[in-house]
Amino acid sequence: MDYAVQSNIYNIKNFGAIGDGRTLNTKVIEDAIEACSQAGGGTVYIPSGCFLTGAILLKSHINLYLDAGSTLLFSNDIAEYPVVKSRWEGVEKKVYASCIYGENLENISVTGHGQLDGNGAYWWEIFRKKENDYPRPKLISFDHCKHINISGIKMVNSPSWTINPIGCEDVNIHHITIVNPKDSPNTDGINPESCRNVRISDCHIDVGDDCIAIKAGTEDTERRIPCENIAITNCTMIHGHGGVVLGSEMSGDIRNVVISNCVFEGTDRGIRLKSRRGRGGVVEDIRVSNIMMKGVICPFVMNLYYFCGPRGKDKYVWDKNPYPVTDETPSFRRIHFSHITAKDVTAAAGFLYGLAESYIEDVTFDHISITMAEDAIPDIPAMMADLEPMKQRGFYCGNMKEVSFHYVTIRNHEGPAFYIENGEDIEWVACKSKDQVTDDKFIVQKNVSCSLH
């Protein structure tokens, strides 16, 4: 759906833009956007050529259209990026404006067949040297906007997260390609944050961090806004730390998420949920189906002892003893996986670990096929204190209740196919182990009540 009015087209060349990759065009593009806005909206047209620019501040009712053969190359001059107040890793603070940025807008689009080049190497270097005064720009970020359409374009070399709508409503991200070097720091693909009604479809994502990460702020976020009604479908995801990740910033709640018909290859983890004590919030009503994975460390991760970030190493986070349940206690519930194949898995078929006082509950795995890699190297399935590297393990579960495994097959694994400690109402139906490397029991249970198999 194209939300922008098409009657008025403003070619940036008519405002003096020069597409030689060296001439700075920030003011020219700003003038084209202003003229388009004054006319009530329309299309700001980027023709073929390489146009160097600083941050572009979009306005309502505008479609920024990149024609085939066009590139917006973003400057590495910090002065070209005004400082604005926005979220960074869940917390509001002063940051450099994103390469394409807007706040409190409606009916905005970034579309076409051209390319956005974030010129990220400059920003990655000053980040590694800790020389940046403010957090890096994102490639596209909109704050508290409505009716957003991003489609057709290619995005490369983002300074940090590539697409990050924050507190937005009615977001459509369709048929885009994102390519950031796999060693580039924090260059997530698409991160809807505290948004509502988001569709992500037909995208290809190859990045240096999470491919898609759904977020809703941390315990330090002043306003708790949920991220809800998210549909992700028909995407291919390569490299990165996770295929689709929920959290760890989830204090405002994440709910009503559907993930289907996707391929993950080499994404470290596949579907990954993460949080910890102190965050509060609920992740609930998640459905994942028709997924192919290859070369992942662990296909399924649910971890309520995630230790990265501020205060992550405190005893309150890593202690396995139960604590009182408060508003700071996070929870995961009603999460369902079906018709998923994972091949060449290295560490474990699944790592699911709830809090001692807040069990992960109501989880199903239905028609799942997992094959461990022949030449697997030990690795850590989840970021959790005192967790030893694993190799070719089955499902490793702790602090779980109302969990069902239906028609789950695990091949070429070491140890039990299923290890459960501290569980309630665990069920196995027609599950199989094939080509088991060791002679361990199929299922090992410790402190588990009401199991059926």
Tab-separated table of C-alpha atoms in Angstrom:
chain	number	residue	atom	x	y	z
A	1	MET	CA	0.000	0.000	0.000
A	2	ASP	CA	1.383	3.400	-0.957
A	3	TYR	CA	0.189	6.012	1.489
A	4	ALA	CA	1.782	9.055	-0.198
A	5	VAL	CA	-0.062	11.342	-2.614
A	6	GLN	CA	1.308	10.830	-6.155
A	7	SER	CA	0.082	14.017	-7.884
A	8	ASN	CA	3.086	16.170	-6.960
A	9	ILE	CA	6.598	14.957	-7.849
A	10	TYR	CA	9.651	16.903	-6.714
A	11	ASN	CA	12.850	15.821	-8.467
A	12	ILE	CA	15.820	16.774	-6.297
A	13	LYS	CA	17.834	17.612	-9.450
A	14	ASN	CA	15.423	20.463	-10.110
A	15	PHE	CA	16.530	21.885	-6.760
A	16	GLY	CA	20.231	21.626	-7.663
A	17	ALA	CA	21.198	18.135	-6.524
A	18	ILE	CA	24.409	16.704	-7.997
A	19	GLY	CA	24.742	12.912	-8.067
A	20	ASP	CA	28.532	12.542	-8.217
A	21	GLY	CA	28.974	10.916	-4.780
A	22	ARG	CA	31.097	13.879	-3.583
A	23	THR	CA	28.885	16.962	-3.574
A	24	LEU	CA	26.882	17.372	-0.376
A	25	ASN	CA	23.144	17.592	-1.106
A	26	THR	CA	21.643	17.872	2.387
A	27	LYS	CA	20.211	21.377	1.913
A	28	VAL	CA	18.928	20.595	-1.585
A	29	ILE	CA	17.011	17.532	-0.383
A	30	GLU	CA	15.689	19.516	2.567
A	31	ASP	CA	14.390	22.181	0.167
A	32	ALA	CA	12.639	19.541	-1.964
A	33	ILE	CA	10.988	18.037	1.105
A	34	GLU	CA	9.876	21.459	2.309
A	35	ALA	CA	8.384	22.387	-1.083
A	36	CYS	CA	6.572	19.051	-1.220
A	37	SER	CA	5.236	19.533	2.305
A	38	GLN	CA	4.062	23.092	1.575
A	39	ALA	CA	2.101	21.743	-1.380
A	40	GLY	CA	0.283	19.314	0.911
A	41	GLY	CA	2.376	16.250	0.136
A	42	GLY	CA	3.620	14.186	-2.762
A	43	THR	CA	6.777	12.417	-3.927
A	44	VAL	CA	10.339	13.580	-3.441
A	45	TYR	CA	12.095	11.860	-6.330
A	46	ILE	CA	15.692	10.613	-6.209
A	47	PRO	CA	16.859	9.904	-9.803
A	48	SER	CA	19.771	7.671	-10.817
A	49	GLY	CA	23.131	8.798	-9.447
A	50	CYS	CA	24.958	8.770	-6.113
A	51	PHE	CA	23.815	11.641	-3.911
A	52	LEU	CA	25.876	12.424	-0.806
A	53	THR	CA	23.755	13.755	2.044
A	54	GLY	CA	23.485	14.191	5.762
A	55	ALA	CA	20.439	13.284	7.841
A	56	ILE	CA	17.128	13.588	5.989
A	57	LEU	CA	14.249	14.807	8.162
A	58	LEU	CA	11.048	13.605	6.559
A	59	LYS	CA	7.641	15.306	6.852
A	60	SER	CA	4.060	14.042	6.767
A	61	HIS	CA	2.356	12.958	3.523
A	62	ILE	CA	5.642	12.461	1.667
A	63	ASN	CA	6.926	9.505	-0.309
A	64	LEU	CA	10.722	9.532	-0.625
A	65	TYR	CA	11.142	7.559	-3.851
A	66	LEU	CA	14.502	6.175	-5.022
A	67	ASP	CA	14.547	5.252	-8.689
A	68	ALA	CA	16.558	2.324	-10.065
A	69	GLY	CA	20.252	3.224	-10.171
A	70	SER	CA	19.999	5.793	-7.392
A	71	THR	CA	21.955	5.819	-4.133
A	72	LEU	CA	21.634	8.075	-1.135
A	73	LEU	CA	25.131	7.956	0.376
A	74	PHE	CA	25.117	9.290	3.919
A	75	SER	CA	27.926	11.578	5.002
A	76	ASN	CA	30.486	10.728	7.680
A	77	ASP	CA	30.483	14.361	8.845
A	78	ILE	CA	28.994	14.307	12.353
A	79	ALA	CA	27.856	17.918	11.914
A	80	GLU	CA	25.354	16.654	9.333
A	81	TYR	CA	23.423	14.753	12.050
A	82	PRO	CA	21.499	16.923	14.515
A	83	VAL	CA	21.134	15.619	18.057
A	84	VAL	CA	17.567	14.573	18.862
A	85	LYS	CA	15.860	12.859	21.791
A	86	SER	CA	14.919	9.293	20.967
A	87	ARG	CA	15.225	5.773	22.336
A	88	TRP	CA	18.517	3.912	22.344
A	89	GLU	CA	18.386	0.299	23.517
A	90	GLY	CA	15.045	0.928	25.168
A	91	VAL	CA	15.904	4.123	27.027
A	92	GLU	CA	15.161	7.706	25.979
A	93	LYS	CA	18.304	9.778	25.567
A	94	LYS	CA	20.008	12.209	23.224
A	95	VAL	CA	21.200	10.503	20.031
A	96	TYR	CA	22.397	11.496	16.591
A	97	ALA	CA	19.408	11.719	14.242
A	98	SER	CA	18.973	8.713	11.997
A	99	CYS	CA	19.985	8.959	8.349
A	100	ILE	CA	16.270	9.161	7.545
A	101	TYR	CA	14.311	10.403	10.548
A	102	GLY	CA	10.942	11.796	11.529
A	103	GLU	CA	8.780	12.201	14.604
A	104	ASN	CA	5.027	12.652	15.082
A	105	LEU	CA	4.388	12.233	11.347
A	106	GLU	CA	1.724	10.415	9.360
A	107	ASN	CA	1.454	8.932	5.867
A	108	ILE	CA	5.172	8.615	5.150
A	109	SER	CA	6.957	6.307	2.727
A	110	VAL	CA	10.466	5.343	1.664
A	111	THR	CA	10.059	3.330	-1.531
A	112	GLY	CA	11.472	2.549	-4.959
A	113	HIS	CA	14.297	0.472	-6.429
A	114	GLY	CA	17.369	2.402	-5.293
A	115	GLN	CA	19.792	2.071	-2.390
A	116	LEU	CA	20.494	3.663	0.972
A	117	ASP	CA	24.183	3.453	1.939
A	118	GLY	CA	24.781	4.360	5.589
A	119	ASN	CA	28.571	4.648	5.173
A	120	GLY	CA	28.749	2.708	8.414
A	121	ALA	CA	32.482	1.893	8.595
A	122	TYR	CA	33.201	5.383	9.930
A	123	TRP	CA	30.639	5.018	12.720
A	124	TRP	CA	31.682	1.453	13.612
A	125	GLU	CA	35.265	2.633	14.097
A	126	ILE	CA	34.459	5.519	16.437
A	127	PHE	CA	32.112	3.201	18.359
A	128	ARG	CA	34.878	0.625	18.826
A	129	LYS	CA	37.225	3.384	19.989
A	130	LYS	CA	34.479	4.801	22.268
A	131	GLU	CA	34.935	8.228	20.706
A	132	ASN	CA	31.279	8.974	19.912
A	133	ASP	CA	29.629	11.733	21.949
A	134	TYR	CA	26.136	10.326	21.345
A	135	PRO	CA	24.800	6.966	20.131
A	136	ARG	CA	25.213	6.351	16.398
A	137	PRO	CA	22.542	7.141	13.805
A	138	LYS	CA	20.240	4.391	12.663
A	139	LEU	CA	19.600	4.142	8.942
A	140	ILE	CA	15.824	4.688	9.176
A	141	SER	CA	14.001	5.533	12.394
A	142	PHE	CA	10.603	7.079	12.952
A	143	ASP	CA	9.319	8.117	16.390
A	144	HIS	CA	5.576	8.030	17.158
A	145	CYS	CA	4.442	8.107	13.550
A	146	LYS	CA	1.397	6.581	11.853
A	147	HIS	CA	0.911	4.884	8.482
A	148	ILE	CA	4.468	4.065	7.411
A	149	ASN	CA	5.470	2.231	4.241
A	150	ILE	CA	9.040	1.097	3.496
A	151	SER	CA	9.323	-1.043	0.383
A	152	GLY	CA	11.432	-2.072	-2.575
A	153	ILE	CA	14.759	-0.494	-1.634
A	154	LYS	CA	18.129	-1.957	-0.654
A	155	MET	CA	19.919	-0.806	2.514
A	156	VAL	CA	23.618	-1.361	3.180
A	157	ASN	CA	26.252	-0.422	5.773
A	158	SER	CA	23.951	0.942	8.433
A	159	PRO	CA	25.752	2.861	11.222
A	160	SER	CA	23.750	0.872	13.820
A	161	TRP	CA	20.228	-0.602	13.679
A	162	THR	CA	18.918	-0.447	10.131
A	163	ILE	CA	15.151	0.121	10.533
A	164	ASN	CA	13.772	1.108	13.940
A	165	PRO	CA	10.196	2.404	14.206
A	166	ILE	CA	9.542	3.500	17.797
A	167	GLY	CA	6.036	3.910	19.211
A	168	CYS	CA	4.589	3.801	15.698
A	169	GLU	CA	1.282	2.467	14.397
A	170	ASP	CA	0.413	0.808	11.082
A	171	VAL	CA	3.876	-0.026	9.742
A	172	ASN	CA	4.407	-1.910	6.481
A	173	ILE	CA	7.931	-3.112	5.589
A	174	HIS	CA	7.889	-5.067	2.354
A	175	HIS	CA	10.282	-6.469	-0.246
A	176	ILE	CA	13.452	-4.824	1.027
A	177	THR	CA	17.048	-6.058	1.185
A	178	ILE	CA	19.380	-5.268	4.079
A	179	VAL	CA	23.086	-6.125	3.887
A	180	ASN	CA	25.513	-5.149	6.659
A	181	PRO	CA	28.882	-6.892	7.222
A	182	LYS	CA	28.507	-9.807	9.613
A	183	ASP	CA	31.169	-8.325	11.922
A	184	SER	CA	29.611	-4.846	12.021
A	185	PRO	CA	28.550	-3.923	15.582
A	186	ASN	CA	24.852	-3.755	16.498
A	187	THR	CA	23.662	-3.516	12.896
A	188	ASP	CA	20.303	-5.209	13.483
A	189	GLY	CA	17.983	-5.476	10.505
A	190	ILE	CA	14.422	-4.514	11.486
A	191	ASN	CA	13.554	-3.619	15.084
A	192	PRO	CA	9.948	-2.566	15.731
A	193	GLU	CA	9.926	-1.086	19.214
A	194	SER	CA	6.722	-0.429	21.194
A	195	CYS	CA	4.821	-0.427	17.892
A	196	ARG	CA	1.338	-1.601	16.988
A	197	ASN	CA	0.108	-3.277	13.803
A	198	VAL	CA	3.351	-4.071	11.970
A	199	ARG	CA	3.734	-6.206	8.818
A	200	ILE	CA	7.182	-7.378	7.699
A	201	SER	CA	7.118	-9.447	4.525
A	202	ASP	CA	9.228	-10.692	1.612
A	203	CYS	CA	12.480	-9.259	2.971
A	204	HIS	CA	16.097	-10.468	2.759
A	205	ILE	CA	18.256	-9.633	5.774
A	206	ASP	CA	22.003	-10.294	6.159
A	207	VAL	CA	23.435	-8.367	9.107
A	208	GLY	CA	25.906	-8.205	11.998
A	209	ASP	CA	23.392	-8.598	14.832
A	210	ASP	CA	19.750	-9.694	15.144
A	211	CYS	CA	17.933	-9.927	11.808
A	212	ILE	CA	14.568	-8.929	13.299
A	213	ALA	CA	14.200	-7.932	16.955
A	214	ILE	CA	10.889	-7.044	18.582
A	215	LYS	CA	11.279	-4.720	21.560
A	216	ALA	CA	9.225	-2.804	24.131
A	217	GLY	CA	11.635	-0.862	26.348
A	218	THR	CA	13.463	-1.724	29.566
A	219	GLU	CA	12.851	-1.133	33.256
A	220	ASP	CA	14.478	2.286	32.710
A	221	THR	CA	11.981	3.306	30.012
A	222	GLU	CA	9.740	6.055	31.331
A	223	ARG	CA	6.620	5.083	29.336
A	224	ARG	CA	5.743	1.386	29.099
A	225	ILE	CA	4.240	0.854	25.646
A	226	PRO	CA	3.610	-2.673	24.303
A	227	CYS	CA	4.779	-4.007	20.967
A	228	GLU	CA	1.792	-5.901	19.592
A	229	ASN	CA	0.092	-7.293	16.518
A	230	ILE	CA	3.239	-8.134	14.550
A	231	ALA	CA	3.218	-10.341	11.424
A	232	ILE	CA	6.501	-11.551	9.905
A	233	THR	CA	6.336	-13.715	6.778
A	234	ASN	CA	8.215	-14.868	3.667
A	235	CYS	CA	11.633	-13.582	4.753
A	236	THR	CA	15.152	-14.956	4.322
A	237	MET	CA	17.667	-14.215	7.077
A	238	ILE	CA	21.409	-14.843	6.851
A	239	HIS	CA	24.115	-14.476	9.516
A	240	GLY	CA	23.267	-12.281	12.496
A	241	HIS	CA	22.872	-13.248	16.130
A	242	GLY	CA	19.246	-14.330	15.807
A	243	GLY	CA	16.626	-14.900	13.141
A	244	VAL	CA	13.706	-13.369	15.045
A	245	VAL	CA	14.356	-12.165	18.596
A	246	LEU	CA	11.862	-10.987	21.212
A	247	GLY	CA	13.459	-8.859	23.940
A	248	SER	CA	15.468	-8.463	25.953
A	249	GLU	CA	13.856	-5.023	26.051
A	250	MET	CA	10.270	-6.165	26.714
A	251	SER	CA	9.173	-4.267	29.833
A	252	GLY	CA	6.160	-2.790	28.024
A	253	ASP	CA	4.963	-6.307	26.946
A	254	ILE	CA	5.237	-8.086	23.593
A	255	ARG	CA	2.134	-9.904	22.368
A	256	ASN	CA	0.257	-11.190	19.357
A	257	VAL	CA	3.196	-12.091	17.111
A	258	VAL	CA	2.983	-14.434	14.098
A	259	ILE	CA	6.161	-15.639	12.334
A	260	SER	CA	5.756	-17.858	9.259
A	261	ASN	CA	7.299	-19.100	6.023
A	262	CYS	CA	10.861	-17.941	6.702
A	263	VAL	CA	14.358	-19.320	6.120
A	264	PHE	CA	17.204	-18.787	8.608
A	265	GLU	CA	20.779	-19.693	7.684
A	266	GLY	CA	23.726	-19.138	10.019
A	267	THR	CA	21.771	-16.842	12.331
A	268	ASP	CA	23.421	-18.134	15.559
A	269	ARG	CA	20.036	-18.642	17.230
A	270	GLY	CA	16.749	-19.170	15.439
A	271	ILE	CA	13.739	-17.957	17.460
A	272	ARG	CA	15.050	-16.319	20.618
A	273	LEU	CA	13.167	-14.907	23.617
A	274	LYS	CA	15.226	-13.227	26.335
A	275	SER	CA	14.689	-11.208	29.493
A	276	ARG	CA	15.595	-11.183	33.189
A	277	ARG	CA	14.525	-10.122	36.648
A	278	GLY	CA	14.058	-6.380	36.939
A	279	ARG	CA	12.529	-6.000	33.484
A	280	GLY	CA	8.939	-6.958	34.303
A	281	GLY	CA	6.603	-7.284	31.352
A	282	VAL	CA	5.083	-10.274	29.570
A	283	VAL	CA	5.843	-11.975	26.254
A	284	GLU	CA	2.686	-13.843	25.253
A	285	ASP	CA	0.645	-15.224	22.378
A	286	ILE	CA	3.422	-16.018	19.919
A	287	ARG	CA	3.015	-18.449	17.005
A	288	VAL	CA	5.884	-19.647	14.792
A	289	SER	CA	5.291	-21.962	11.825
A	290	ASN	CA	6.790	-23.220	8.561
A	291	ILE	CA	10.407	-22.274	9.239
A	292	MET	CA	13.598	-23.752	7.750
A	293	MET	CA	16.859	-23.303	9.683
A	294	LYS	CA	20.410	-24.294	8.814
A	295	GLY	CA	23.700	-23.863	10.668
A	296	VAL	CA	22.322	-22.350	13.874
A	297	ILE	CA	23.768	-22.786	17.369
A	298	CYS	CA	20.317	-23.378	18.861
A	299	PRO	CA	16.962	-23.200	17.005
A	300	PHE	CA	14.788	-22.337	20.039
A	301	VAL	CA	15.896	-20.174	22.969
A	302	MET	CA	13.751	-18.890	25.832
A	303	ASN	CA	15.934	-17.430	28.555
A	304	LEU	CA	14.742	-15.521	31.616
A	305	TYR	CA	18.280	-15.293	33.031
A	306	TYR	CA	19.709	-13.145	30.212
A	307	PHE	CA	22.719	-11.319	31.613
A	308	CYS	CA	23.810	-8.769	28.964
A	309	GLY	CA	23.340	-5.038	29.528
A	310	PRO	CA	23.193	-2.795	32.607
A	311	ARG	CA	22.974	-4.677	35.942
A	312	GLY	CA	23.022	-7.994	34.093
A	313	LYS	CA	25.756	-9.458	36.284
A	314	ASP	CA	23.983	-8.689	39.609
A	315	LYS	CA	23.129	-11.635	41.847
A	316	TYR	CA	19.460	-10.700	41.525
A	317	VAL	CA	19.719	-11.642	37.835
A	318	TRP	CA	21.729	-14.865	37.986
A	319	ASP	CA	20.562	-16.421	41.268
A	320	LYS	CA	18.663	-19.676	40.586
A	321	ASN	CA	16.788	-19.503	43.908
A	322	PRO	CA	13.197	-18.201	43.807
A	323	TYR	CA	12.516	-14.526	44.540
A	324	PRO	CA	9.184	-12.861	45.396
A	325	VAL	CA	7.018	-12.163	42.350
A	326	THR	CA	6.684	-8.399	41.806
A	327	ASP	CA	6.148	-5.944	38.960
A	328	GLU	CA	9.822	-6.519	38.141
A	329	THR	CA	9.243	-10.226	37.383
A	330	PRO	CA	9.067	-10.970	33.629
A	331	SER	CA	7.122	-13.900	32.192
A	332	PHE	CA	6.789	-15.882	28.945
A	333	ARG	CA	3.557	-17.736	28.118
A	334	ARG	CA	1.395	-19.137	25.310
A	335	ILE	CA	4.173	-19.706	22.780
A	336	HIS	CA	3.639	-22.241	20.005
A	337	PHE	CA	5.953	-23.704	17.346
A	338	SER	CA	4.906	-25.926	14.446
A	339	HIS	CA	6.255	-27.452	11.227
A	340	ILE	CA	9.885	-26.416	11.641
A	341	THR	CA	13.032	-28.083	10.293
A	342	ALA	CA	16.521	-27.285	11.596
A	343	LYS	CA	19.695	-28.851	10.146
A	344	ASP	CA	23.394	-28.664	11.104
A	345	VAL	CA	22.581	-27.505	14.650
A	346	THR	CA	25.678	-27.295	16.855
A	347	ALA	CA	24.901	-26.723	20.558
A	348	ALA	CA	21.368	-27.861	21.422
A	349	ALA	CA	17.974	-28.549	19.871
A	350	GLY	CA	16.413	-26.086	22.298
A	351	PHE	CA	17.316	-24.173	25.448
A	352	LEU	CA	14.301	-23.121	27.516
A	353	TYR	CA	14.832	-21.795	31.027
A	354	GLY	CA	12.291	-19.905	33.112
A	355	LEU	CA	12.785	-18.192	36.447
A	356	ALA	CA	12.546	-20.233	39.613
A	357	GLU	CA	9.560	-18.077	40.620
A	358	SER	CA	8.134	-17.531	37.111
A	359	TYR	CA	8.000	-20.728	35.045
A	360	ILE	CA	7.684	-20.436	31.273
A	361	GLU	CA	4.198	-21.802	30.602
A	362	ASP	CA	1.914	-23.101	27.865
A	363	VAL	CA	4.457	-23.968	25.180
A	364	THR	CA	3.984	-26.448	22.330
A	365	PHE	CA	6.323	-27.957	19.747
A	366	ASP	CA	4.455	-29.712	16.938
A	367	HIS	CA	6.002	-31.511	13.944
A	368	ILE	CA	9.584	-30.403	14.563
A	369	SER	CA	12.635	-32.027	12.934
A	370	ILE	CA	16.118	-31.221	14.256
A	371	THR	CA	19.396	-32.684	12.992
A	372	MET	CA	22.624	-31.968	14.853
A	373	ALA	CA	25.780	-31.157	12.898
A	374	GLU	CA	28.252	-34.013	12.424
A	375	ASP	CA	31.272	-31.803	13.106
A	376	ALA	CA	29.694	-29.634	15.812
A	377	ILE	CA	31.983	-27.473	17.958
A	378	PRO	CA	30.833	-26.822	21.549
A	379	ASP	CA	29.040	-23.507	21.938
A	380	ILE	CA	26.808	-21.662	24.413
A	381	PRO	CA	23.116	-21.804	23.450
A	382	ALA	CA	22.032	-18.800	25.557
A	383	MET	CA	23.574	-15.832	27.400
A	384	MET	CA	23.158	-17.067	30.969
A	385	ALA	CA	25.557	-17.201	33.932
A	386	ASP	CA	27.375	-20.472	34.660
A	387	LEU	CA	26.180	-22.129	31.468
A	388	GLU	CA	28.804	-24.446	30.017
A	389	PRO	CA	29.261	-24.881	26.260
A	390	MET	CA	27.171	-27.695	24.774
A	391	LYS	CA	27.532	-29.897	21.703
A	392	GLN	CA	24.798	-31.836	19.910
A	393	ARG	CA	22.486	-31.770	22.919
A	394	GLY	CA	18.727	-32.252	22.721
A	395	PHE	CA	16.177	-30.000	24.408
A	396	TYR	CA	17.508	-28.589	27.695
A	397	CYS	CA	14.626	-27.252	29.773
A	398	GLY	CA	14.267	-25.806	33.257
A	399	ASN	CA	11.424	-24.161	35.185
A	400	MET	CA	8.702	-25.011	32.659
A	401	LYS	CA	5.045	-25.964	32.923
A	402	GLU	CA	2.328	-27.050	30.507
A	403	VAL	CA	4.786	-27.967	27.776
A	404	SER	CA	3.899	-30.388	24.966
A	405	PHE	CA	6.221	-32.013	22.446
A	406	HIS	CA	4.246	-33.559	19.567
A	407	TYR	CA	5.955	-35.395	16.720
A	408	VAL	CA	9.406	-33.991	17.541
A	409	THR	CA	12.358	-35.849	16.013
A	410	ILE	CA	15.973	-35.226	17.027
A	411	ARG	CA	18.833	-36.770	15.054
A	412	ASN	CA	22.529	-37.298	15.795
A	413	HIS	CA	22.402	-35.976	19.359
A	414	GLU	CA	24.531	-36.648	22.428
A	415	GLY	CA	22.921	-37.225	25.810
A	416	PRO	CA	19.147	-37.400	26.268
A	417	ALA	CA	16.848	-36.062	23.585
A	418	PHE	CA	14.969	-34.208	26.333
A	419	TYR	CA	16.379	-33.046	29.672
A	420	ILE	CA	13.833	-31.417	32.019
A	421	GLU	CA	14.499	-30.039	35.477
A	422	ASN	CA	11.795	-28.383	37.600
A	423	GLY	CA	8.772	-29.026	35.415
A	424	GLU	CA	4.999	-29.410	35.679
A	425	ASP	CA	2.596	-31.002	33.194
A	426	ILE	CA	5.125	-32.007	30.529
A	427	GLU	CA	3.836	-34.150	27.649
A	428	TRP	CA	5.481	-36.126	24.830
A	429	VAL	CA	3.500	-37.587	21.929
A	430	ALA	CA	5.105	-39.584	19.097
A	431	CYS	CA	8.570	-38.099	19.643
A	432	LYS	CA	11.639	-39.866	18.231
A	433	SER	CA	15.386	-40.034	18.622
A	434	LYS	CA	17.426	-41.156	15.614
A	435	ASP	CA	21.149	-41.874	15.260
A	436	GLN	CA	21.779	-41.048	18.903
A	437	VAL	CA	25.533	-40.767	19.539
A	438	THR	CA	25.418	-41.910	23.187
A	439	ASP	CA	23.439	-44.515	25.154
A	440	ASP	CA	21.634	-42.083	27.447
A	441	LYS	CA	17.942	-42.313	28.222
A	442	PHE	CA	15.560	-40.722	25.730
A	443	ILE	CA	14.095	-38.472	28.457
A	444	VAL	CA	15.773	-37.419	31.715
A	445	GLN	CA	13.595	-35.665	34.312
A	446	LYS	CA	14.542	-34.052	37.619
A	447	ASN	CA	11.837	-32.691	39.901
A	448	VAL	CA	9.112	-33.022	37.266
A	449	SER	CA	5.442	-33.623	38.094
A	450	CYS	CA	2.708	-34.949	35.855
A	451	SER	CA	4.670	-35.976	32.786
A	452	LEU	CA	3.070	-38.106	30.071
A	453	HIS	CA	4.892	-40.058	27.367
